[in-house]
PDB file of N, CA, C and O in Angstrom:
ATOM      1  N   MET A   1     164.684  52.566 309.477  1.00 52.00           N
ATOM      2  CA  MET A   1     165.698  52.095 308.483  1.00 52.00           C
ATOM      3  C   MET A   1     167.056  52.447 309.403  1.00 52.00           C
ATOM      4  O   MET A   1     167.178  53.297 309.924  1.00 52.00           O
ATOM      5  N   SER A   2     167.940  51.412 309.277  1.00 55.00           N
ATOM      6  CA  SER A   2     169.236  51.677 309.800  1.00 55.00           C
ATOM      7  C   SER A   2     170.107  52.420 308.877  1.00 55.00           C
ATOM      8  O   SER A   2     170.168  52.216 307.785  1.00 55.00           O
ATOM      9  N   THR A   3     170.975  53.298 309.576  1.00 54.00           N
ATOM     10  CA  THR A   3     171.737  54.212 308.736  1.00 54.00           C
ATOM     11  C   THR A   3     173.191  53.629 308.656  1.00 54.00           C
ATOM     12  O   THR A   3     173.972  54.206 307.888  1.00 54.00           O
ATOM     13  N   VAL A   4     173.509  52.534 309.381  1.00 62.00           N
ATOM     14  CA  VAL A   4     174.568  51.973 309.318  1.00 62.00           C
ATOM     15  C   VAL A   4     175.078  51.455 307.910  1.00 62.00           C
ATOM     16  O   VAL A   4     174.392  50.493 307.453  1.00 62.00           O
ATOM     17  N   GLY A   5     175.969  51.790 307.229  1.00 66.00           N
ATOM     18  CA  GLY A   5     176.433  51.359 305.970  1.00 66.00           C
ATOM     19  C   GLY A   5     175.598  52.077 304.876  1.00 66.00           C
ATOM     20  O   GLY A   5     175.720  51.657 303.623  1.00 66.00           O
ATOM     21  N   ALA A   6     174.681  52.838 305.267  1.00 74.00           N
ATOM     22  CA  ALA A   6     173.767  53.449 304.239  1.00 74.00           C
ATOM     23  C   ALA A   6     174.434  54.823 303.640  1.00 74.00           C
ATOM     24  O   ALA A   6     175.294  55.473 304.134  1.00 74.00           O
ATOM     25  N   ALA A   7     173.868  55.239 302.413  1.00 91.00           N
ATOM     26  CA  ALA A   7     174.178  56.506 301.893  1.00 91.00           C
ATOM     27  C   ALA A   7     173.397  57.461 302.708  1.00 91.00           C
ATOM     28  O   ALA A   7     172.231  57.490 302.703  1.00 91.00           O
ATOM     29  N   LEU A   8     173.985  58.420 303.321  1.00 94.00           N
ATOM     30  CA  LEU A   8     173.604  59.445 304.240  1.00 94.00           C
ATOM     31  C   LEU A   8     173.087  60.586 303.695  1.00 94.00           C
ATOM     32  O   LEU A   8     173.571  61.265 302.718  1.00 94.00           O
ATOM     33  N   ILE A   9     171.901  61.321 304.143  1.00 95.00           N
ATOM     34  CA  ILE A   9     171.466  62.579 303.865  1.00 95.00           C
ATOM     35  C   ILE A   9     172.070  63.463 304.920  1.00 95.00           C
ATOM     36  O   ILE A   9     171.678  63.305 306.048  1.00 95.00           O
ATOM     37  N   VAL A  10     172.907  64.523 304.410  1.00 95.00           N
ATOM     38  CA  VAL A  10     173.584  65.249 305.433  1.00 95.00           C
ATOM     39  C   VAL A  10     173.216  66.870 305.235  1.00 95.00           C
ATOM     40  O   VAL A  10     173.338  67.171 303.854  1.00 95.00           O
ATOM     41  N   ILE A  11     172.392  67.460 305.980  1.00 95.00           N
ATOM     42  CA  ILE A  11     172.104  68.710 305.867  1.00 95.00           C
ATOM     43  C   ILE A  11     172.649  69.731 306.823  1.00 95.00           C
ATOM     44  O   ILE A  11     172.630  69.459 308.092  1.00 95.00           O
ATOM     45  N   ASP A  12     173.544  70.698 306.552  1.00 93.00           N
ATOM     46  CA  ASP A  12     174.103  71.628 307.535  1.00 93.00           C
ATOM     47  C   ASP A  12     175.074  70.836 308.414  1.00 93.00           C
ATOM     48  O   ASP A  12     175.131  71.141 309.544  1.00 93.00           O
ATOM     49  N   GLY A  13     175.671  69.837 308.080  1.00 94.00           N
ATOM     50  CA  GLY A  13     176.689  69.150 308.719  1.00 94.00           C
ATOM     51  C   GLY A  13     175.974  67.864 309.704  1.00 94.00           C
ATOM     52  O   GLY A  13     176.658  67.339 310.521  1.00 94.00           O
ATOM     53  N   SER A  14     174.746  67.855 309.535  1.00 94.00           N
ATOM     54  CA  SER A  14     173.768  67.030 310.342  1.00 94.00           C
ATOM     55  C   SER A  14     173.258  65.779 309.571  1.00 94.00           C
ATOM     56  O   SER A  14     172.704  66.106 308.617  1.00 94.00           O
ATOM     57  N   VAL A  15     173.534  64.629 310.163  1.00 93.00           N
ATOM     58  CA  VAL A  15     172.707  63.397 309.381  1.00 93.00           C
ATOM     59  C   VAL A  15     171.194  63.574 309.664  1.00 93.00           C
ATOM     60  O   VAL A  15     170.723  63.567 310.900  1.00 93.00           O
ATOM     61  N   ARG A  16     170.635  63.898 308.548  1.00 95.00           N
ATOM     62  CA  ARG A  16     169.149  63.845 308.610  1.00 95.00           C
ATOM     63  C   ARG A  16     168.300  62.720 308.120  1.00 95.00           C
ATOM     64  O   ARG A  16     167.088  62.629 308.148  1.00 95.00           O
ATOM     65  N   GLY A  17     168.962  61.785 307.368  1.00 94.00           N
ATOM     66  CA  GLY A  17     168.524  60.587 306.916  1.00 94.00           C
ATOM     67  C   GLY A  17     169.374  59.700 306.028  1.00 94.00           C
ATOM     68  O   GLY A  17     170.307  60.018 306.178  1.00 94.00           O
ATOM     69  N   ALA A  18     168.830  58.856 305.288  1.00 93.00           N
ATOM     70  CA  ALA A  18     169.488  58.043 304.313  1.00 93.00           C
ATOM     71  C   ALA A  18     168.678  57.872 303.007  1.00 93.00           C
ATOM     72  O   ALA A  18     167.463  58.299 303.102  1.00 93.00           O
ATOM     73  N   TRP A  19     169.366  57.676 301.955  1.00 93.00           N
ATOM     74  CA  TRP A  19     168.793  57.284 300.698  1.00 93.00           C
ATOM     75  C   TRP A  19     169.275  55.902 300.087  1.00 93.00           C
ATOM     76  O   TRP A  19     170.487  55.518 300.441  1.00 93.00           O
ATOM     77  N   ARG A  20     168.478  55.385 299.390  1.00 93.00           N
ATOM     78  CA  ARG A  20     168.896  54.059 298.415  1.00 93.00           C
ATOM     79  C   ARG A  20     168.374  54.599 297.001  1.00 93.00           C
ATOM     80  O   ARG A  20     167.500  55.142 296.645  1.00 93.00           O
ATOM     81  N   ARG A  21     169.169  53.826 296.135  1.00 92.00           N
ATOM     82  CA  ARG A  21     168.952  53.784 294.804  1.00 92.00           C
ATOM     83  C   ARG A  21     168.766  52.399 293.938  1.00 92.00           C
ATOM     84  O   ARG A  21     169.432  51.587 294.592  1.00 92.00           O
ATOM     85  N   THR A  22     167.992  52.489 293.112  1.00 93.00           N
ATOM     86  CA  THR A  22     167.684  51.117 292.408  1.00 93.00           C
ATOM     87  C   THR A  22     168.068  51.996 290.967  1.00 93.00           C
ATOM     88  O   THR A  22     167.315  52.643 290.530  1.00 93.00           O
ATOM     89  N   LEU A  23     168.959  50.974 290.390  1.00 93.00           N
ATOM     90  CA  LEU A  23     169.205  51.472 288.907  1.00 93.00           C
ATOM     91  C   LEU A  23     168.715  50.496 287.862  1.00 93.00           C
ATOM     92  O   LEU A  23     168.607  49.264 287.883  1.00 93.00           O
ATOM     93  N   SER A  24     167.892  50.836 286.850  1.00 94.00           N
ATOM     94  CA  SER A  24     167.642  50.127 285.626  1.00 94.00           C
ATOM     95  C   SER A  24     168.165  50.792 284.332  1.00 94.00           C
ATOM     96  O   SER A  24     169.121  51.810 284.507  1.00 94.00           O
ATOM     97  N   PRO A  25     168.235  50.124 283.313  1.00 94.00           N
ATOM     98  CA  PRO A  25     168.870  50.777 282.153  1.00 94.00           C
ATOM     99  C   PRO A  25     168.739  52.346 281.816  1.00 94.00           C
ATOM    100  O   PRO A  25     169.655  52.831 281.411  1.00 94.00           O
ATOM    101  N   SER A  26     167.609  52.756 282.191  1.00 94.00           N
ATOM    102  CA  SER A  26     167.112  54.133 281.864  1.00 94.00           C
ATOM    103  C   SER A  26     166.580  54.949 283.065  1.00 94.00           C
ATOM    104  O   SER A  26     166.424  56.207 282.840  1.00 94.00           O
ATOM    105  N   LEU A  27     166.810  54.343 284.119  1.00 95.00           N
ATOM    106  CA  LEU A  27     166.072  55.101 285.375  1.00 95.00           C
ATOM    107  C   LEU A  27     166.849  54.865 286.477  1.00 95.00           C
ATOM    108  O   LEU A  27     167.345  53.693 286.959  1.00 95.00           O
ATOM    109  N   ALA A  28     166.907  55.745 287.341  1.00 95.00           N
ATOM    110  CA  ALA A  28     167.512  55.719 288.717  1.00 95.00           C
ATOM    111  C   ALA A  28     166.360  56.144 289.784  1.00 95.00           C
ATOM    112  O   ALA A  28     165.806  57.193 289.758  1.00 95.00           O
ATOM    113  N   ARG A  29     165.948  55.120 290.435  1.00 96.00           N
ATOM    114  CA  ARG A  29     164.669  55.364 291.482  1.00 96.00           C
ATOM    115  C   ARG A  29     165.434  55.501 292.795  1.00 96.00           C
ATOM    116  O   ARG A  29     166.132  54.741 293.218  1.00 96.00           O
ATOM    117  N   MET A  30     165.118  56.783 293.446  1.00 95.00           N
ATOM    118  CA  MET A  30     165.770  57.006 294.712  1.00 95.00           C
ATOM    119  C   MET A  30     164.575  57.123 295.726  1.00 95.00           C
ATOM    120  O   MET A  30     163.642  57.706 295.621  1.00 95.00           O
ATOM    121  N   ARG A  31     165.161  56.399 296.774  1.00 95.00           N
ATOM    122  CA  ARG A  31     164.059  56.602 297.884  1.00 95.00           C
ATOM    123  C   ARG A  31     164.770  57.330 299.066  1.00 95.00           C
ATOM    124  O   ARG A  31     165.933  56.996 299.514  1.00 95.00           O
ATOM    125  N   LEU A  32     164.175  58.360 299.485  1.00 94.00           N
ATOM    126  CA  LEU A  32     164.590  59.214 300.557  1.00 94.00           C
ATOM    127  C   LEU A  32     163.910  58.969 301.843  1.00 94.00           C
ATOM    128  O   LEU A  32     162.711  58.843 301.854  1.00 94.00           O
ATOM    129  N   ASP A  33     164.677  58.809 302.950  1.00 93.00           N
ATOM    130  CA  ASP A  33     164.092  58.402 304.246  1.00 93.00           C
ATOM    131  C   ASP A  33     164.721  59.243 305.238  1.00 93.00           C
ATOM    132  O   ASP A  33     165.879  59.061 305.608  1.00 93.00           O
ATOM    133  N   PHE A  34     163.917  60.242 305.531  1.00 94.00           N
ATOM    134  CA  PHE A  34     164.413  61.335 306.381  1.00 94.00           C
ATOM    135  C   PHE A  34     164.099  60.992 307.855  1.00 94.00           C
ATOM    136  O   PHE A  34     163.073  60.299 308.060  1.00 94.00           O
ATOM    137  N   ARG A  35     165.183  61.143 308.876  1.00 93.00           N
ATOM    138  CA  ARG A  35     164.811  60.686 310.314  1.00 93.00           C
ATOM    139  C   ARG A  35     164.388  61.826 311.028  1.00 93.00           C
ATOM    140  O   ARG A  35     163.980  61.470 312.211  1.00 93.00           O
ATOM    141  N   THR A  36     164.398  62.833 310.676  1.00 93.00           N
ATOM    142  CA  THR A  36     163.979  64.249 311.172  1.00 93.00           C
ATOM    143  C   THR A  36     163.256  65.143 310.228  1.00 93.00           C
ATOM    144  O   THR A  36     163.279  64.787 308.974  1.00 93.00           O
ATOM    145  N   ALA A  37     162.351  65.893 310.699  1.00 95.00           N
ATOM    146  CA  ALA A  37     161.669  66.877 309.873  1.00 95.00           C
ATOM    147  C   ALA A  37     162.523  67.720 309.123  1.00 95.00           C
ATOM    148  O   ALA A  37     163.427  68.143 309.540  1.00 95.00           O
ATOM    149  N   VAL A  38     162.289  67.880 307.895  1.00 96.00           N
ATOM    150  CA  VAL A  38     162.957  68.714 306.949  1.00 96.00           C
ATOM    151  C   VAL A  38     161.927  69.748 306.347  1.00 96.00           C
ATOM    152  O   VAL A  38     160.689  69.668 306.319  1.00 96.00           O
ATOM    153  N   SER A  39     162.558  70.964 306.140  1.00 96.00           N
ATOM    154  CA  SER A  39     161.703  72.150 305.735  1.00 96.00           C
ATOM    155  C   SER A  39     161.377  71.720 304.068  1.00 96.00           C
ATOM    156  O   SER A  39     162.215  70.919 303.463  1.00 96.00           O
ATOM    157  N   ARG A  40     160.512  72.426 303.586  1.00 96.00           N
ATOM    158  CA  ARG A  40     160.312  72.259 302.125  1.00 96.00           C
ATOM    159  C   ARG A  40     161.625  72.590 301.255  1.00 96.00           C
ATOM    160  O   ARG A  40     161.899  71.892 300.317  1.00 96.00           O
ATOM    161  N   GLU A  41     162.158  73.574 301.614  1.00 96.00           N
ATOM    162  CA  GLU A  41     163.521  74.115 301.129  1.00 96.00           C
ATOM    163  C   GLU A  41     164.633  73.134 301.086  1.00 96.00           C
ATOM    164  O   GLU A  41     165.219  72.712 300.155  1.00 96.00           O
ATOM    165  N   GLU A  42     164.796  72.457 302.312  1.00 96.00           N
ATOM    166  CA  GLU A  42     165.794  71.418 302.515  1.00 96.00           C
ATOM    167  C   GLU A  42     165.354  70.163 301.737  1.00 96.00           C
ATOM    168  O   GLU A  42     166.333  69.623 300.998  1.00 96.00           O
ATOM    169  N   ARG A  43     164.120  69.898 301.590  1.00 95.00           N
ATOM    170  CA  ARG A  43     163.598  68.720 300.826  1.00 95.00           C
ATOM    171  C   ARG A  43     164.028  69.189 299.346  1.00 95.00           C
ATOM    172  O   ARG A  43     164.413  68.206 298.500  1.00 95.00           O
ATOM    173  N   ARG A  44     163.675  70.072 298.796  1.00 96.00           N
ATOM    174  CA  ARG A  44     163.964  70.640 297.600  1.00 96.00           C
ATOM    175  C   ARG A  44     165.410  70.405 297.255  1.00 96.00           C
ATOM    176  O   ARG A  44     165.668  70.006 296.186  1.00 96.00           O
ATOM    177  N   GLU A  45     166.056  70.995 298.090  1.00 95.00           N
ATOM    178  CA  GLU A  45     167.655  70.889 297.727  1.00 95.00           C
ATOM    179  C   GLU A  45     168.126  69.373 297.719  1.00 95.00           C
ATOM    180  O   GLU A  45     168.960  69.029 296.820  1.00 95.00           O
ATOM    181  N   VAL A  46     167.636  68.494 298.648  1.00 95.00           N
ATOM    182  CA  VAL A  46     168.012  67.006 298.567  1.00 95.00           C
ATOM    183  C   VAL A  46     167.418  66.339 297.442  1.00 95.00           C
ATOM    184  O   VAL A  46     168.231  65.688 296.669  1.00 95.00           O
ATOM    185  N   GLU A  47     166.364  66.783 296.811  1.00 95.00           N
ATOM    186  CA  GLU A  47     165.696  66.273 295.601  1.00 95.00           C
ATOM    187  C   GLU A  47     166.725  66.846 294.325  1.00 95.00           C
ATOM    188  O   GLU A  47     166.961  66.041 293.391  1.00 95.00           O
ATOM    189  N   GLU A  48     167.183  68.001 294.547  1.00 95.00           N
ATOM    190  CA  GLU A  48     168.160  68.623 293.402  1.00 95.00           C
ATOM    191  C   GLU A  48     169.520  67.756 293.394  1.00 95.00           C
ATOM    192  O   GLU A  48     169.772  67.489 292.326  1.00 95.00           O
ATOM    193  N   ALA A  49     169.903  67.263 294.661  1.00 95.00           N
ATOM    194  CA  ALA A  49     171.084  66.489 294.648  1.00 95.00           C
ATOM    195  C   ALA A  49     170.908  65.247 293.907  1.00 95.00           C
ATOM    196  O   ALA A  49     171.663  64.688 293.307  1.00 95.00           O
ATOM    197  N   ALA A  50     169.690  64.751 294.146  1.00 94.00           N
ATOM    198  CA  ALA A  50     169.171  63.338 293.622  1.00 94.00           C
ATOM    199  C   ALA A  50     169.108  63.579 292.111  1.00 94.00           C
ATOM    200  O   ALA A  50     169.736  62.613 291.346  1.00 94.00           O
ATOM    201  N   ARG A  51     168.653  64.699 291.489  1.00 94.00           N
ATOM    202  CA  ARG A  51     168.606  64.719 290.101  1.00 94.00           C
ATOM    203  C   ARG A  51     170.097  65.023 289.508  1.00 94.00           C
ATOM    204  O   ARG A  51     170.409  64.459 288.407  1.00 94.00           O
ATOM    205  N   ARG A  52     170.968  65.720 290.134  1.00 95.00           N
ATOM    206  CA  ARG A  52     172.316  65.624 289.956  1.00 95.00           C
ATOM    207  C   ARG A  52     172.986  64.378 289.897  1.00 95.00           C
ATOM    208  O   ARG A  52     173.868  64.012 288.782  1.00 95.00           O
ATOM    209  N   TYR A  53     172.752  63.643 290.814  1.00 93.00           N
ATOM    210  CA  TYR A  53     173.398  62.224 290.684  1.00 93.00           C
ATOM    211  C   TYR A  53     172.642  61.334 289.580  1.00 93.00           C
ATOM    212  O   TYR A  53     173.310  60.775 288.920  1.00 93.00           O
ATOM    213  N   GLY A  54     171.471  61.626 289.235  1.00 94.00           N
ATOM    214  CA  GLY A  54     171.024  60.951 288.021  1.00 94.00           C
ATOM    215  C   GLY A  54     171.564  61.421 286.671  1.00 94.00           C
ATOM    216  O   GLY A  54     171.932  60.379 286.088  1.00 94.00           O
ATOM    217  N   ARG A  55     171.977  62.654 286.570  1.00 94.00           N
ATOM    218  CA  ARG A  55     172.856  63.134 285.368  1.00 94.00           C
ATOM    219  C   ARG A  55     174.241  62.384 285.522  1.00 94.00           C
ATOM    220  O   ARG A  55     174.659  62.120 284.319  1.00 94.00           O
ATOM    221  N   PHE A  56     174.637  62.401 286.658  1.00 95.00           N
ATOM    222  CA  PHE A  56     176.035  61.509 286.899  1.00 95.00           C
ATOM    223  C   PHE A  56     175.971  60.267 286.340  1.00 95.00           C
ATOM    224  O   PHE A  56     176.963  59.735 285.452  1.00 95.00           O
ATOM    225  N   VAL A  57     174.830  59.383 286.709  1.00 94.00           N
ATOM    226  CA  VAL A  57     174.767  57.927 286.115  1.00 94.00           C
ATOM    227  C   VAL A  57     173.861  57.923 284.913  1.00 94.00           C
ATOM    228  O   VAL A  57     173.797  56.724 284.401  1.00 94.00           O
ATOM    229  N   GLU A  58     173.768  59.176 284.235  1.00 95.00           N
ATOM    230  CA  GLU A  58     173.214  58.987 282.931  1.00 95.00           C
ATOM    231  C   GLU A  58     171.698  58.398 282.989  1.00 95.00           C
ATOM    232  O   GLU A  58     171.510  57.575 281.964  1.00 95.00           O
ATOM    233  N   ARG A  59     170.979  58.726 283.804  1.00 95.00           N
ATOM    234  CA  ARG A  59     169.564  58.058 284.035  1.00 95.00           C
ATOM    235  C   ARG A  59     168.657  59.146 284.528  1.00 95.00           C
ATOM    236  O   ARG A  59     168.959  60.117 285.207  1.00 95.00           O
ATOM    237  N   LYS A  60     167.211  59.082 283.925  1.00 95.00           N
ATOM    238  CA  LYS A  60     166.099  59.711 284.455  1.00 95.00           C
ATOM    239  C   LYS A  60     166.041  59.374 286.116  1.00 95.00           C
ATOM    240  O   LYS A  60     166.190  58.123 286.265  1.00 95.00           O
ATOM    241  N   VAL A  61     165.773  60.471 286.845  1.00 96.00           N
ATOM    242  CA  VAL A  61     165.423  60.018 288.354  1.00 96.00           C
ATOM    243  C   VAL A  61     164.005  60.153 288.741  1.00 96.00           C
ATOM    244  O   VAL A  61     163.154  60.937 288.296  1.00 96.00           O
ATOM    245  N   GLU A  62     163.609  58.923 289.350  1.00 96.00           N
ATOM    246  CA  GLU A  62     162.301  59.081 289.826  1.00 96.00           C
ATOM    247  C   GLU A  62     162.588  59.061 291.559  1.00 96.00           C
ATOM    248  O   GLU A  62     163.270  58.287 292.031  1.00 96.00           O
ATOM    249  N   ILE A  63     161.939  60.052 292.283  1.00 94.00           N
ATOM    250  CA  ILE A  63     162.068  60.131 293.745  1.00 94.00           C
ATOM    251  C   ILE A  63     160.843  59.638 294.451  1.00 94.00           C
ATOM    252  O   ILE A  63     159.697  59.926 294.174  1.00 94.00           O
ATOM    253  N   ASP A  64     161.072  58.734 295.393  1.00 88.00           N
ATOM    254  CA  ASP A  64     160.117  58.056 296.190  1.00 88.00           C
ATOM    255  C   ASP A  64     160.128  58.637 297.528  1.00 88.00           C
ATOM    256  O   ASP A  64     161.132  59.021 297.940  1.00 88.00           O
TER     257      ASP A  64
END
């Protein structure tokens, strides 16, 4: 996946991947593409950020 023009995943100031979302009337499907290995805690924090995004757009979140 190219990160040019993509929504980036930044952890501790470093680009670690990108994400894409697909919206339907009731669902926000989030695809996370990490470019480097992430710890369990880092992934959990990114998934929590995705859930916050879902609340912002008022949709349930599904993470791929």
